Structure formats: structure tokens, C-alpha cells
Amino acid sequence: METNAKPKISINHVEKIYQGRDKKTVALNGVDLEIFENEFVCVVGPSGCGKTTLLNIIAGLETPTSGEVTMNGTPIIGPGNDRGVIFQQYALFPWLTTRKNIEFGFSYLKKTETKIVTDKATGKTKEVTKLRRYTREEKHELSDKYMRMVDLQDFADAYPKELSGGMKQRVAIARGYAVASEVLLMDEPFGALDAQTRAQLQEDLLKTWEQEKRTCFFITHDVEEAVLLATRVVVMSARPGRVKEIIPINLPYPRNQATKLLPEFNDYKNAIWAQVYKEYVEIKK
């Protein structure tokens, strides 16, 4: 990463405490992390270390107890269409087709349109910028684009009940890319899938990310998956969660399942797993 690059997302001294009736739970304790433009950051760590809590704070779905998260230098205070979230449970509307599920996000988005207009009184021209809703044709064109990106163009009119688990997650990824203009947040999106489908979707996601870059923040329990996908892997400590180590993954792109056969791949996997295992040991003490 260039030393003069400005972070896309800055997480500064973030603490998150959940107050129960009888006790409080410190989920995050002093988390500091910078995520840069078009990075693919994977986060691993033991269960309960605050990975999902951190993602929810970046998404604007939760607020930190103390500390601050900024995007492009502006504090995150709520959800926004500059960030999209993909969950493990797909979160598709069962009454909408593949196309309509992808297009749904555009129903509440507006696009910037700039026109050159001439002042009738003076004859001078000027730029006028305004926001307008997407037209039906624009929605159709964009949904076509993202369906092709995840190889679902032949299932445009299918409903979720007619799709496999892997295909449903492809719809969710397409919708996330279509709606999120800058950052894609993924919370174990492949965790419920069988090994073969998971491997295929990992390659689909890598291909999509290389074609149309977004800044990606990806939570996983699978160290092998993290090494395959990430430009950097963040290892979190046992609760209360903090950043224990950040490991750059210097493996060439494009990557696919064959990348796992490289000796360097196993070196990264073993080094990261050793760090995660230490945290599991801490939990059992």
C-alpha cells in the first residue's frame, strides 16, 4: 500500500459495550484499522470476537460506544448507499424475480445528471447538476450487467424458491455490487454453502472484484478462504476484540482454486491459523 494513500475507511479507537440487565459485555476494545481504496480486507478471529459488530458499525447499523469510524474523512452515522451489506442468509425478497431483486435497490437511489443549459437572457452557458430517479430502461440495463457478471442472465425471471443456495447468494452479490457505489461489506456470505458451491462462489467473487473494483470488507471463519480472497488479512483477538495482527497477502491476481497449491499460500495459511489458534487457547483458559 502506498504510504501517501488516504484511507477509504478509518476505524479509530473504537470500543463497543453492550449493557445487559446484570452485566456489561465489551465486544470491541480499542480497534484501530485503516482500509484503502479497492482493497479486499478479510477479517478472521474466534467466535464472539466482535467481527460482525465491527462490520455493523462500518455499515452504520450500530454506533460505537466510543471512538469513531469515518469514510472518506466523514464520520459514519448511519447506513448509506455508498455501502452495501451481504449477509449469510441471502436476504432476498421471495416475491421478486432475480431481476427485480437486483433492481430493488435502485428504487430508492438517485443518480446525478449534469446538463449544459443556456441562459436565454444573457446567452451564456452553464452546468446544472440535479438528482433524478433511475428510469425503467436504466434499471433494466444495470440489472442485465450485474446478472451477466455473476452468470445469472438465464435466470432473470426466476424466483428465489427456484434457485439453489449458491444462486441465491449470487443474486445477493449482484445486488450488493449494483447498489453499493464504494464499499461492499460481507458477513460470512458463503458460510452456509457446501464446499463445491463455496469454491465456485469464491472464484465468482474474485472475478467480479477484479472486473469492477470495490473496497471489500469480508468476514470469515475460514482462514483458507481469507488467504485466497484478501489483499490483507486482519486477525482479531478473543473478546474483547481488538486488531491483533495485519498480514498482507502478496499472492498475484487473478486467483482461483489452483492458487491454493502454491507453497506461499500454505505459508500464509499456517501463519494466520497459528495466530487464530492462540486466541482459541486464550478463550479456554
mmCIF file of C-alpha atoms in Angstrom:
data_model
loop_
_atom_site.group_PDB
_atom_site.id
_atom_site.type_symbol
_atom_site.label_atom_id
_atom_site.label_comp_id
_atom_site.label_asym_id
_atom_site.label_seq_id
_atom_site.Cartn_x
_atom_site.Cartn_y
_atom_site.Cartn_z
ATOM 1 C CA MET A 1 0.000 0.000 0.000
ATOM 2 C CA GLU A 2 1.310 3.423 -0.935
ATOM 3 C CA THR A 3 2.353 5.338 2.141
ATOM 4 C CA ASN A 4 0.724 8.541 0.856
ATOM 5 C CA ALA A 5 -2.619 6.866 0.070
ATOM 6 C CA LYS A 6 -5.591 8.174 2.017
ATOM 7 C CA PRO A 7 -7.742 5.528 3.699
ATOM 8 C CA LYS A 8 -11.226 4.890 2.378
ATOM 9 C CA ILE A 9 -12.342 3.828 5.871
ATOM 10 C CA SER A 10 -10.642 4.788 9.139
ATOM 11 C CA ILE A 11 -11.506 2.996 12.375
ATOM 12 C CA ASN A 12 -10.152 4.993 15.294
ATOM 13 C CA HIS A 13 -10.019 3.666 18.887
ATOM 14 C CA VAL A 14 -13.431 2.019 18.562
ATOM 15 C CA GLU A 15 -14.974 0.460 21.652
ATOM 16 C CA LYS A 16 -18.369 -1.230 21.768
ATOM 17 C CA ILE A 17 -20.041 -2.168 25.047
ATOM 18 C CA TYR A 18 -23.389 -3.947 25.333
ATOM 19 C CA GLN A 19 -25.107 -3.179 28.614
ATOM 20 C CA GLY A 20 -27.276 -6.009 29.938
ATOM 21 C CA ARG A 21 -29.509 -6.070 32.995
ATOM 22 C CA ASP A 22 -26.863 -7.574 35.265
ATOM 23 C CA LYS A 23 -23.592 -7.106 33.415
ATOM 24 C CA LYS A 24 -21.949 -5.410 30.501
ATOM 25 C CA THR A 25 -20.151 -7.104 27.627
ATOM 26 C CA VAL A 26 -17.194 -5.426 25.974
ATOM 27 C CA ALA A 27 -17.381 -6.592 22.352
ATOM 28 C CA LEU A 28 -14.660 -4.324 20.926
ATOM 29 C CA ASN A 29 -11.843 -2.654 22.795
ATOM 30 C CA GLY A 30 -9.657 -0.051 21.118
ATOM 31 C CA VAL A 31 -9.919 -1.175 17.490
ATOM 32 C CA ASP A 32 -7.740 0.778 15.050
ATOM 33 C CA LEU A 33 -7.704 -0.066 11.349
ATOM 34 C CA GLU A 34 -7.341 1.704 8.007
ATOM 35 C CA ILE A 35 -8.876 0.258 4.838
ATOM 36 C CA PHE A 36 -7.804 1.681 1.495
ATOM 37 C CA GLU A 37 -9.470 2.202 -1.878
ATOM 38 C CA ASN A 38 -10.225 -1.060 -3.732
ATOM 39 C CA GLU A 39 -8.654 -3.250 -1.043
ATOM 40 C CA PHE A 40 -10.077 -6.663 -0.265
ATOM 41 C CA VAL A 41 -9.726 -6.995 3.510
ATOM 42 C CA CYS A 42 -10.683 -10.270 5.197
ATOM 43 C CA VAL A 43 -11.220 -10.450 8.953
ATOM 44 C CA VAL A 44 -10.706 -13.674 10.911
ATOM 45 C CA GLY A 45 -10.794 -14.499 14.604
ATOM 46 C CA PRO A 46 -12.514 -16.716 17.158
ATOM 47 C CA SER A 47 -16.289 -16.695 17.571
ATOM 48 C CA GLY A 48 -17.525 -13.785 19.636
ATOM 49 C CA CYS A 49 -14.506 -11.559 18.969
ATOM 50 C CA GLY A 50 -16.636 -8.742 17.534
ATOM 51 C CA LYS A 51 -16.166 -9.246 13.789
ATOM 52 C CA THR A 52 -19.851 -8.783 12.969
ATOM 53 C CA THR A 53 -20.154 -5.914 15.432
ATOM 54 C CA LEU A 54 -17.333 -4.116 13.635
ATOM 55 C CA LEU A 55 -18.983 -4.706 10.255
ATOM 56 C CA ASN A 56 -22.296 -3.376 11.576
ATOM 57 C CA ILE A 57 -20.580 -0.218 12.820
ATOM 58 C CA ILE A 58 -18.975 0.363 9.403
ATOM 59 C CA ALA A 59 -22.385 -0.250 7.798
ATOM 60 C CA GLY A 60 -23.950 2.329 10.107
ATOM 61 C CA LEU A 61 -26.290 -0.263 11.626
ATOM 62 C CA GLU A 62 -24.723 0.190 15.073
ATOM 63 C CA THR A 63 -22.853 3.028 16.748
ATOM 64 C CA PRO A 64 -19.624 2.658 18.740
ATOM 65 C CA THR A 65 -19.692 3.324 22.467
ATOM 66 C CA SER A 66 -16.554 5.381 21.969
ATOM 67 C CA GLY A 67 -14.191 6.093 19.122
ATOM 68 C CA GLU A 68 -15.065 6.924 15.541
ATOM 69 C CA VAL A 69 -15.367 5.365 12.092
ATOM 70 C CA THR A 70 -15.010 7.621 9.064
ATOM 71 C CA MET A 71 -15.425 7.090 5.334
ATOM 72 C CA ASN A 72 -13.552 9.449 3.037
ATOM 73 C CA GLY A 73 -12.894 11.540 6.139
ATOM 74 C CA THR A 74 -16.585 11.890 7.072
ATOM 75 C CA PRO A 75 -17.940 10.222 10.240
ATOM 76 C CA ILE A 76 -20.300 7.302 9.606
ATOM 77 C CA ILE A 77 -23.524 7.995 11.484
ATOM 78 C CA GLY A 78 -25.921 5.661 9.678
ATOM 79 C CA PRO A 79 -26.478 3.469 6.617
ATOM 80 C CA GLY A 80 -25.796 4.911 3.172
ATOM 81 C CA ASN A 81 -25.884 3.864 -0.464
ATOM 82 C CA ASP A 82 -22.096 4.186 -0.584
ATOM 83 C CA ARG A 83 -22.016 0.918 1.414
ATOM 84 C CA GLY A 84 -23.753 -2.377 0.697
ATOM 85 C CA VAL A 85 -24.092 -5.356 3.041
ATOM 86 C CA ILE A 86 -24.280 -9.032 2.060
ATOM 87 C CA PHE A 87 -25.334 -11.459 4.785
ATOM 88 C CA GLN A 88 -25.124 -15.238 5.053
ATOM 89 C CA GLN A 89 -28.939 -15.532 4.867
ATOM 90 C CA TYR A 90 -29.257 -14.037 1.343
ATOM 91 C CA ALA A 91 -31.973 -11.511 2.402
ATOM 92 C CA LEU A 92 -33.828 -11.775 -0.917
ATOM 93 C CA PHE A 93 -37.487 -10.868 -1.401
ATOM 94 C CA PRO A 94 -39.283 -14.160 -2.174
ATOM 95 C CA TRP A 95 -41.987 -12.438 -4.244
ATOM 96 C CA LEU A 96 -39.476 -10.776 -6.595
ATOM 97 C CA THR A 97 -37.601 -12.316 -9.508
ATOM 98 C CA THR A 98 -33.823 -12.281 -9.811
ATOM 99 C CA ARG A 99 -34.006 -9.138 -11.940
ATOM 100 C CA LYS A 100 -36.424 -7.360 -9.613
ATOM 101 C CA ASN A 101 -34.382 -8.273 -6.518
ATOM 102 C CA ILE A 102 -31.331 -6.654 -8.111
ATOM 103 C CA GLU A 103 -33.312 -3.645 -9.332
ATOM 104 C CA PHE A 104 -34.991 -3.108 -5.957
ATOM 105 C CA GLY A 105 -32.025 -1.155 -4.645
ATOM 106 C CA PHE A 106 -32.390 1.393 -7.414
ATOM 107 C CA SER A 107 -35.949 2.191 -6.302
ATOM 108 C CA TYR A 108 -34.581 4.424 -3.550
ATOM 109 C CA LEU A 109 -31.417 5.667 -5.240
ATOM 110 C CA LYS A 110 -30.957 8.728 -7.365
ATOM 111 C CA LYS A 111 -28.302 9.439 -9.946
ATOM 112 C CA THR A 112 -26.508 12.688 -10.630
ATOM 113 C CA GLU A 113 -27.178 14.233 -14.020
ATOM 114 C CA THR A 114 -25.294 17.225 -15.377
ATOM 115 C CA LYS A 115 -26.578 19.284 -18.298
ATOM 116 C CA ILE A 116 -25.320 22.326 -20.154
ATOM 117 C CA VAL A 117 -28.042 24.984 -20.289
ATOM 118 C CA THR A 118 -28.107 28.371 -21.953
ATOM 119 C CA ASP A 119 -29.381 31.433 -20.166
ATOM 120 C CA LYS A 120 -31.928 32.966 -22.554
ATOM 121 C CA ALA A 121 -31.329 36.466 -21.246
ATOM 122 C CA THR A 122 -27.524 36.533 -21.456
ATOM 123 C CA GLY A 123 -26.776 33.750 -23.915
ATOM 124 C CA LYS A 124 -24.207 32.318 -21.517
ATOM 125 C CA THR A 125 -23.990 28.602 -20.842
ATOM 126 C CA LYS A 126 -23.564 26.917 -17.500
ATOM 127 C CA GLU A 127 -23.552 23.450 -15.991
ATOM 128 C CA VAL A 128 -26.608 22.450 -13.987
ATOM 129 C CA THR A 129 -26.454 19.343 -11.816
ATOM 130 C CA LYS A 130 -29.529 17.651 -10.413
ATOM 131 C CA LEU A 131 -30.579 14.351 -8.902
ATOM 132 C CA ARG A 132 -33.156 12.161 -10.578
ATOM 133 C CA ARG A 133 -34.511 8.653 -10.216
ATOM 134 C CA TYR A 134 -33.347 5.811 -12.435
ATOM 135 C CA THR A 135 -35.585 5.159 -15.423
ATOM 136 C CA ARG A 136 -37.030 1.708 -16.073
ATOM 137 C CA GLU A 137 -34.650 1.298 -19.014
ATOM 138 C CA GLU A 138 -31.618 2.233 -16.882
ATOM 139 C CA LYS A 139 -32.624 -0.245 -14.169
ATOM 140 C CA HIS A 140 -33.031 -2.944 -16.800
ATOM 141 C CA GLU A 141 -29.644 -2.199 -18.325
ATOM 142 C CA LEU A 142 -27.895 -2.252 -14.947
ATOM 143 C CA SER A 143 -29.578 -5.458 -13.790
ATOM 144 C CA ASP A 144 -28.525 -7.069 -17.085
ATOM 145 C CA LYS A 145 -24.947 -6.002 -16.431
ATOM 146 C CA TYR A 146 -24.767 -7.454 -12.929
ATOM 147 C CA MET A 147 -26.621 -10.649 -13.820
ATOM 148 C CA ARG A 148 -24.051 -11.281 -16.540
ATOM 149 C CA MET A 149 -21.294 -10.591 -14.045
ATOM 150 C CA VAL A 150 -22.478 -13.448 -11.806
ATOM 151 C CA ASP A 151 -23.679 -15.726 -14.646
ATOM 152 C CA LEU A 152 -27.388 -15.447 -13.840
ATOM 153 C CA GLN A 153 -28.638 -13.930 -17.094
ATOM 154 C CA ASP A 154 -30.570 -17.134 -17.858
ATOM 155 C CA PHE A 155 -32.428 -16.879 -14.533
ATOM 156 C CA ALA A 156 -33.625 -13.272 -14.761
ATOM 157 C CA ASP A 157 -37.284 -14.237 -14.301
ATOM 158 C CA ALA A 158 -36.755 -16.960 -11.686
ATOM 159 C CA TYR A 159 -37.965 -16.524 -8.106
ATOM 160 C CA PRO A 160 -35.731 -17.298 -5.094
ATOM 161 C CA LYS A 161 -37.576 -20.580 -4.393
ATOM 162 C CA GLU A 162 -36.489 -21.748 -7.854
ATOM 163 C CA LEU A 163 -32.798 -21.050 -7.206
ATOM 164 C CA SER A 164 -30.140 -23.077 -5.396
ATOM 165 C CA GLY A 165 -28.381 -21.670 -2.331
ATOM 166 C CA GLY A 166 -25.368 -20.694 -4.401
ATOM 167 C CA MET A 167 -27.516 -18.941 -6.994
ATOM 168 C CA LYS A 168 -29.365 -17.019 -4.284
ATOM 169 C CA GLN A 169 -26.048 -15.776 -2.936
ATOM 170 C CA ARG A 170 -25.034 -14.748 -6.458
ATOM 171 C CA VAL A 171 -28.184 -12.615 -6.605
ATOM 172 C CA ALA A 172 -27.235 -11.055 -3.260
ATOM 173 C CA ILE A 173 -23.712 -10.305 -4.529
ATOM 174 C CA ALA A 174 -25.074 -8.786 -7.747
ATOM 175 C CA ARG A 175 -27.481 -6.604 -5.773
ATOM 176 C CA GLY A 176 -24.717 -5.555 -3.396
ATOM 177 C CA TYR A 177 -22.469 -4.525 -6.276
ATOM 178 C CA ALA A 178 -25.310 -2.753 -8.063
ATOM 179 C CA VAL A 179 -26.295 -0.672 -5.053
ATOM 180 C CA ALA A 180 -23.020 -0.097 -3.174
ATOM 181 C CA SER A 181 -21.159 2.618 -5.025
ATOM 182 C CA GLU A 182 -17.953 2.365 -2.980
ATOM 183 C CA VAL A 183 -17.765 -0.292 -0.242
ATOM 184 C CA LEU A 184 -19.088 -3.845 -0.017
ATOM 185 C CA LEU A 185 -19.425 -5.384 3.460
ATOM 186 C CA MET A 186 -19.816 -9.173 3.595
ATOM 187 C CA ASP A 187 -20.595 -11.166 6.742
ATOM 188 C CA GLU A 188 -19.678 -14.815 6.075
ATOM 189 C CA PRO A 189 -21.674 -14.843 2.827
ATOM 190 C CA PHE A 190 -20.566 -18.381 1.904
ATOM 191 C CA GLY A 191 -20.707 -19.902 5.385
ATOM 192 C CA ALA A 192 -23.903 -21.923 4.836
ATOM 193 C CA LEU A 193 -22.914 -23.362 1.440
ATOM 194 C CA ASP A 194 -21.437 -26.753 0.587
ATOM 195 C CA ALA A 195 -17.722 -26.919 -0.231
ATOM 196 C CA GLN A 196 -18.121 -27.150 -4.008
ATOM 197 C CA THR A 197 -20.556 -24.243 -4.247
ATOM 198 C CA ARG A 198 -18.424 -22.217 -1.859
ATOM 199 C CA ALA A 199 -15.332 -22.738 -4.038
ATOM 200 C CA GLN A 200 -17.222 -21.650 -7.154
ATOM 201 C CA LEU A 201 -18.582 -18.523 -5.475
ATOM 202 C CA GLN A 202 -15.138 -17.596 -4.185
ATOM 203 C CA GLU A 203 -13.905 -17.570 -7.777
ATOM 204 C CA ASP A 204 -17.016 -15.682 -8.943
ATOM 205 C CA LEU A 205 -16.439 -13.036 -6.289
ATOM 206 C CA LEU A 206 -12.760 -12.692 -7.190
ATOM 207 C CA LYS A 207 -13.650 -12.315 -10.864
ATOM 208 C CA THR A 208 -16.316 -9.722 -10.077
ATOM 209 C CA TRP A 209 -13.977 -7.755 -7.796
ATOM 210 C CA GLU A 210 -11.255 -7.692 -10.457
ATOM 211 C CA GLN A 211 -13.716 -6.582 -13.154
ATOM 212 C CA GLU A 212 -15.427 -3.876 -11.152
ATOM 213 C CA LYS A 213 -13.408 -2.846 -8.146
ATOM 214 C CA ARG A 214 -14.995 -2.026 -4.823
ATOM 215 C CA THR A 215 -13.447 -1.730 -1.400
ATOM 216 C CA CYS A 216 -14.388 -5.052 0.234
ATOM 217 C CA PHE A 217 -14.595 -5.917 3.938
ATOM 218 C CA PHE A 218 -15.186 -9.653 4.284
ATOM 219 C CA ILE A 219 -15.734 -11.633 7.499
ATOM 220 C CA THR A 220 -14.967 -15.349 7.534
ATOM 221 C CA HIS A 221 -14.104 -18.177 9.926
ATOM 222 C CA ASP A 222 -12.208 -19.921 7.130
ATOM 223 C CA VAL A 223 -8.516 -18.965 7.103
ATOM 224 C CA GLU A 224 -8.022 -20.630 3.708
ATOM 225 C CA GLU A 225 -10.838 -18.528 2.249
ATOM 226 C CA ALA A 226 -9.304 -15.367 3.706
ATOM 227 C CA VAL A 227 -5.900 -16.052 2.141
ATOM 228 C CA LEU A 228 -7.471 -16.837 -1.239
ATOM 229 C CA LEU A 229 -9.514 -13.632 -1.396
ATOM 230 C CA ALA A 230 -7.672 -10.946 0.520
ATOM 231 C CA THR A 231 -5.106 -8.299 -0.196
ATOM 232 C CA ARG A 232 -4.725 -8.140 3.618
ATOM 233 C CA VAL A 233 -5.957 -10.385 6.416
ATOM 234 C CA VAL A 234 -6.848 -8.866 9.785
ATOM 235 C CA VAL A 235 -6.591 -11.229 12.763
ATOM 236 C CA MET A 236 -8.729 -10.223 15.733
ATOM 237 C CA SER A 237 -8.170 -11.237 19.327
ATOM 238 C CA ALA A 238 -10.615 -13.083 21.545
ATOM 239 C CA ARG A 239 -13.242 -10.879 23.181
ATOM 240 C CA PRO A 240 -12.921 -8.043 23.845
ATOM 241 C CA GLY A 241 -11.984 -7.803 20.183
ATOM 242 C CA ARG A 242 -9.019 -5.794 19.008
ATOM 243 C CA VAL A 243 -6.746 -5.979 15.988
ATOM 244 C CA LYS A 244 -4.033 -8.475 16.865
ATOM 245 C CA GLU A 245 -2.174 -8.610 13.566
ATOM 246 C CA ILE A 246 -2.498 -7.484 9.938
ATOM 247 C CA ILE A 247 -0.932 -9.714 7.288
ATOM 248 C CA PRO A 248 -0.514 -8.518 3.668
ATOM 249 C CA ILE A 249 -1.160 -11.363 1.209
ATOM 250 C CA ASN A 250 1.385 -10.947 -1.566
ATOM 251 C CA LEU A 251 -0.031 -13.504 -3.980
ATOM 252 C CA PRO A 252 -0.655 -12.499 -7.595
ATOM 253 C CA TYR A 253 -4.101 -11.904 -9.064
ATOM 254 C CA PRO A 254 -6.054 -13.320 -10.787
ATOM 255 C CA ARG A 255 -6.504 -16.036 -8.172
ATOM 256 C CA ASN A 256 -8.503 -19.248 -8.293
ATOM 257 C CA GLN A 257 -8.635 -22.594 -6.508
ATOM 258 C CA ALA A 258 -5.284 -23.546 -8.067
ATOM 259 C CA THR A 259 -3.719 -20.702 -6.071
ATOM 260 C CA LYS A 260 -4.094 -22.942 -3.009
ATOM 261 C CA LEU A 261 -1.433 -25.245 -4.453
ATOM 262 C CA LEU A 262 1.282 -22.591 -4.192
ATOM 263 C CA PRO A 263 3.790 -23.127 -1.355
ATOM 264 C CA GLU A 264 3.406 -19.474 -0.376
ATOM 265 C CA PHE A 265 -0.339 -19.992 0.051
ATOM 266 C CA ASN A 266 0.212 -22.640 2.705
ATOM 267 C CA ASP A 267 2.821 -20.463 4.408
ATOM 268 C CA TYR A 268 0.254 -17.675 4.784
ATOM 269 C CA LYS A 269 -2.482 -20.081 5.862
ATOM 270 C CA ASN A 270 -0.333 -21.709 8.537
ATOM 271 C CA ALA A 271 0.948 -18.393 9.896
ATOM 272 C CA ILE A 272 -2.559 -16.927 10.183
ATOM 273 C CA TRP A 273 -4.052 -20.101 11.632
ATOM 274 C CA ALA A 274 -1.338 -20.131 14.307
ATOM 275 C CA GLN A 275 -2.416 -16.627 15.382
ATOM 276 C CA VAL A 276 -6.109 -17.552 15.404
ATOM 277 C CA TYR A 277 -5.418 -20.759 17.334
ATOM 278 C CA LYS A 278 -3.621 -18.807 20.065
ATOM 279 C CA GLU A 279 -6.820 -16.826 20.568
ATOM 280 C CA TYR A 280 -8.909 -20.002 20.824
ATOM 281 C CA VAL A 281 -6.486 -21.205 23.513
ATOM 282 C CA GLU A 282 -6.960 -17.924 25.399
ATOM 283 C CA ILE A 283 -10.729 -18.437 25.428
ATOM 284 C CA LYS A 284 -10.378 -21.845 27.087
ATOM 285 C CA LYS A 285 -8.100 -20.626 29.886
#
